[in-house]
Coordinates of C-alpha atoms in Angstrom, one line a residue:
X1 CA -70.0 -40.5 3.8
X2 CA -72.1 -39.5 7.2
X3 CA -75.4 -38.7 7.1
X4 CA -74.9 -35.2 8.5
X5 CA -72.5 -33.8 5.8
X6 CA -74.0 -35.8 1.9
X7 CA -75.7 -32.4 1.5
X8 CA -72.7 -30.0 2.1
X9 CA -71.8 -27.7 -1.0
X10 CA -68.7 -25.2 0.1
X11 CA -68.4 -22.7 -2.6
X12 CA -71.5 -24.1 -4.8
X13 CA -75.6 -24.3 -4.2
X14 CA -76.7 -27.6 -4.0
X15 CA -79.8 -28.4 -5.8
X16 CA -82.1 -30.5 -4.0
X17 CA -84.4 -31.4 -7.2
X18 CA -81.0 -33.6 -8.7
X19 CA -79.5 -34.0 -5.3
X20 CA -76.4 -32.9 -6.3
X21 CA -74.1 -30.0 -5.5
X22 CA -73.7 -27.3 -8.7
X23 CA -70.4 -25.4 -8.7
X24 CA -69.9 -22.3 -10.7
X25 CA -67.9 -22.0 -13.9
X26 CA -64.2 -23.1 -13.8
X27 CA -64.7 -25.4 -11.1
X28 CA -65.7 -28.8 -10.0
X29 CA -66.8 -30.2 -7.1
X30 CA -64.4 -32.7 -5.2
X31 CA -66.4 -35.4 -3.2
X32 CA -63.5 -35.7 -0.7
X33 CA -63.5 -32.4 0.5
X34 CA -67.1 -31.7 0.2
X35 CA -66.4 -28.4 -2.0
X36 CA -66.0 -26.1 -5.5
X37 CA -62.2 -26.2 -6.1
X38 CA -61.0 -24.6 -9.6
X39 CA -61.0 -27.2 -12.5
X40 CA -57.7 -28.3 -13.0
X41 CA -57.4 -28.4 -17.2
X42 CA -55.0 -31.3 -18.4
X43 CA -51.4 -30.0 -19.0
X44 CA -49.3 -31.5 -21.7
X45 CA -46.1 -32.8 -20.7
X46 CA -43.9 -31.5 -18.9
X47 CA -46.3 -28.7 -18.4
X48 CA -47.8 -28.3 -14.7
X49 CA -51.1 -26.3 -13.6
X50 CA -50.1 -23.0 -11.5
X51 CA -52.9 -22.9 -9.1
X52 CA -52.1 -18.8 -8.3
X53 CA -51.8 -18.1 -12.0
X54 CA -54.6 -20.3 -12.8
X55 CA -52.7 -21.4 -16.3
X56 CA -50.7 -24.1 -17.6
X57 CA -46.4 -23.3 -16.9
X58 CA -43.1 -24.7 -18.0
X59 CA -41.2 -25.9 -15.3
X60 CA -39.1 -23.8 -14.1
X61 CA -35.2 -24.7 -14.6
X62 CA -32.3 -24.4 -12.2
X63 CA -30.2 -21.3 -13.3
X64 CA -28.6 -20.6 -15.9
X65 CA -30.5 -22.9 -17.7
X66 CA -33.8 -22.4 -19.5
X67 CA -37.0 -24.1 -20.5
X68 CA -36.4 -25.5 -24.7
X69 CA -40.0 -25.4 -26.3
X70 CA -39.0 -27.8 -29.0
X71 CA -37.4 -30.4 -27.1
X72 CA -39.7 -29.7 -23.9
X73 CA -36.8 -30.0 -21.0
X74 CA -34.6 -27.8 -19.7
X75 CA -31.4 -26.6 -21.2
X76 CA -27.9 -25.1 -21.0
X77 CA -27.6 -21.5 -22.4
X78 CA -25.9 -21.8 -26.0
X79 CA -22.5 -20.4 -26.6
X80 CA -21.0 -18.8 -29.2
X81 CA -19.3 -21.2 -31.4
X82 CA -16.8 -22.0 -30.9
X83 CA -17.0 -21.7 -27.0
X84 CA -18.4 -24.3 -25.1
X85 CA -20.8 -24.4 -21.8
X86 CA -19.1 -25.5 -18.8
X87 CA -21.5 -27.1 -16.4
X88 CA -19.0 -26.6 -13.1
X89 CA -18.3 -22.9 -14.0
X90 CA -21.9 -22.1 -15.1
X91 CA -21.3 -20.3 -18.0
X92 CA -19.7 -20.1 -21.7
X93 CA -15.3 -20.7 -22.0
X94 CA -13.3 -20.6 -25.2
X95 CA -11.8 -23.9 -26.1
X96 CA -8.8 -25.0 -24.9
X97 CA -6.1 -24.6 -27.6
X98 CA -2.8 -26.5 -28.1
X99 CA 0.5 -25.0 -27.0
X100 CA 1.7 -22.5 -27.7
X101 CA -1.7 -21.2 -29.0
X102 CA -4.2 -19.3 -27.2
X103 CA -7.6 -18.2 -27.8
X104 CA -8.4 -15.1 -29.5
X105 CA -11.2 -13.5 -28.6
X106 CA -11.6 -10.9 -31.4
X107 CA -11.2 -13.6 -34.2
X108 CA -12.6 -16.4 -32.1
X109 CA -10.3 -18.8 -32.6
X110 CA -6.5 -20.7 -31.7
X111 CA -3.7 -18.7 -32.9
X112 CA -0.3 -19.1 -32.3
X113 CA 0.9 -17.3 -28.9
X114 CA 3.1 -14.8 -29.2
X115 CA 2.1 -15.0 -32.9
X116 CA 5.2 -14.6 -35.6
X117 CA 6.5 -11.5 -36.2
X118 CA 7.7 -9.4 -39.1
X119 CA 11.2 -9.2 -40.2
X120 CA 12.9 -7.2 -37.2
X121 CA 9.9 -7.4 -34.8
X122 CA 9.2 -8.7 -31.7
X123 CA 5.9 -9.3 -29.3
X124 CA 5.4 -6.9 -27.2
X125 CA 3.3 -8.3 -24.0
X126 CA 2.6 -5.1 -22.6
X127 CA 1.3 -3.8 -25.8
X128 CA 0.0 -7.0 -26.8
X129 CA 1.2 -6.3 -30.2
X130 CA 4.3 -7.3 -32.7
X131 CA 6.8 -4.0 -32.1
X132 CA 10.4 -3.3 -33.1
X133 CA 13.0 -3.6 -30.5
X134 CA 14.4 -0.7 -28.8
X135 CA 17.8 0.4 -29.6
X136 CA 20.4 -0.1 -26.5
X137 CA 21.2 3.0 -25.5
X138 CA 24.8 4.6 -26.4
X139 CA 27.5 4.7 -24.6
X140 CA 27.4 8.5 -23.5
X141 CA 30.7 10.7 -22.0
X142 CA 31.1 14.4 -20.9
X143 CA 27.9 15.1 -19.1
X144 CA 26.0 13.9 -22.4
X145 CA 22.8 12.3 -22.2
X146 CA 21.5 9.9 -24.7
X147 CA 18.8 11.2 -27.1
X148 CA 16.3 9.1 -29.7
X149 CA 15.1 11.2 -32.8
X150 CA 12.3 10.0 -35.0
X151 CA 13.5 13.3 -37.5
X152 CA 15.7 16.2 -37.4
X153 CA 13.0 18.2 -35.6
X154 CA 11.5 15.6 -33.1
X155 CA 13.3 14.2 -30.3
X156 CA 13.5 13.3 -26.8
X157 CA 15.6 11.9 -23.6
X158 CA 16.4 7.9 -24.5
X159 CA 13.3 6.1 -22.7
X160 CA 13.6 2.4 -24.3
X161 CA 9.7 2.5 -24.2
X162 CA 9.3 5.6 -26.1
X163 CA 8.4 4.8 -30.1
X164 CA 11.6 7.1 -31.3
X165 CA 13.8 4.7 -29.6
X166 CA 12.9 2.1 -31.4
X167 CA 15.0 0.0 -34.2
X168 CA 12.7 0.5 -37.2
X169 CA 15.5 1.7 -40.0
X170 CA 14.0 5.1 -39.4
X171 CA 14.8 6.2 -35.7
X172 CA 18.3 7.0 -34.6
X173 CA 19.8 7.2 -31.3
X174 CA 22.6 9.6 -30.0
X175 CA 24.6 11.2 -27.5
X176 CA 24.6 15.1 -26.5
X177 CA 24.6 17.6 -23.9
X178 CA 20.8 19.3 -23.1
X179 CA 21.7 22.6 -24.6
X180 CA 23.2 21.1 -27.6
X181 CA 20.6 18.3 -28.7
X182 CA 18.8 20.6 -30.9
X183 CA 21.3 21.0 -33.4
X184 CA 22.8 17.6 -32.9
X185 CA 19.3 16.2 -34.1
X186 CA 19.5 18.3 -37.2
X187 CA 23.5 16.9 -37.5
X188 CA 22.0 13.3 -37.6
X189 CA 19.7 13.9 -40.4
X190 CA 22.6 15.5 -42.3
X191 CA 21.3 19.4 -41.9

């Protein structure tokens, strides 16, 4: 320490009478710099002082991941069971199921893909349900056009994706000429 500078005091009042310099409350003097700085207060572990913030802080944890209070480190988000965190994609995935399953997300689990259908039925991928087949369409002559009926009063023009055209037991298929399908619907039902 040079003569000149033993007495300096930045931020504090140096009392001659103890030959020491006094800093206010909150700080301490450090001899190096020759000034108040704010007291540091001991952090526990992992915990670091935040000089802006003037309080101890978690560290901070690359994202997604978050700061775990009980086991003091940083930590993956948790997933709903029973999905798993996947550290290259960042974020939650179902499991990986065995063929021919598949993940359901509404039951959240492995069920068998396309699952089993009832008697008669069959998966429908578009409508991602079990469905009945449609009925091939007849073989129509005379100008006719083919016609599905659900019942003697509802019909329509054979569209293998409409629900009258399907082979439920119920629905019935049919040739007839526009002006005439009216009364052959009722024909089919015996009226």
């Amino acid at each position: 320490m040079g003569r000149t500078d033993w007495w300096k005091c930045e931020g504090g009042k140096y009392d001659w009478i103890k030959w020491k310099c006094v800093c206010p409350y909150d700080t301490k003097y450090n001899e190096h710099q020759k000034k108040c700085e704010a007291d540091k207060p001991y952090c526990p572990h992992p915990q670091k002082y935040n000089e802006h913030s003037k309080k101890c802080e978690n560290p901070s944890c690359p994202h997604p991941q978050k700061y775990n209070e009980h086991s003091k480190k940083c930590e993956n988000p948790s997933c709903p069971y029973p999905e798993k965190y996947n550290e290259n994609g960042k974020k939650c995935e179902p499991p990986s199921c065995p063929h021919p399953q598949k993940y359901n997300e509404h039951s959240k689990k492995c069920e068998r893909y396309p699952p089993q259908c009832p008697h008669k039925r069959k998966w429908d991928e578009e409508k991602k349900k079990c469905d009945y087949p449609p009925w091939n369409p007849p073989q129509c002559y005379n100008h006719e056009n083919a016609y599905c009926s659900k019942s003697e009063h509802e019909y329509a023009k054979y569209d293998k994706k409409q629900d009258w055209c399907k082979d439920n037991s119920y629905n019935k298929v049919w040739c007839s000429k526009d002006h005439e399908a009216s009364r052959k619907c009722k024909e089919k039902y015996g009226h």
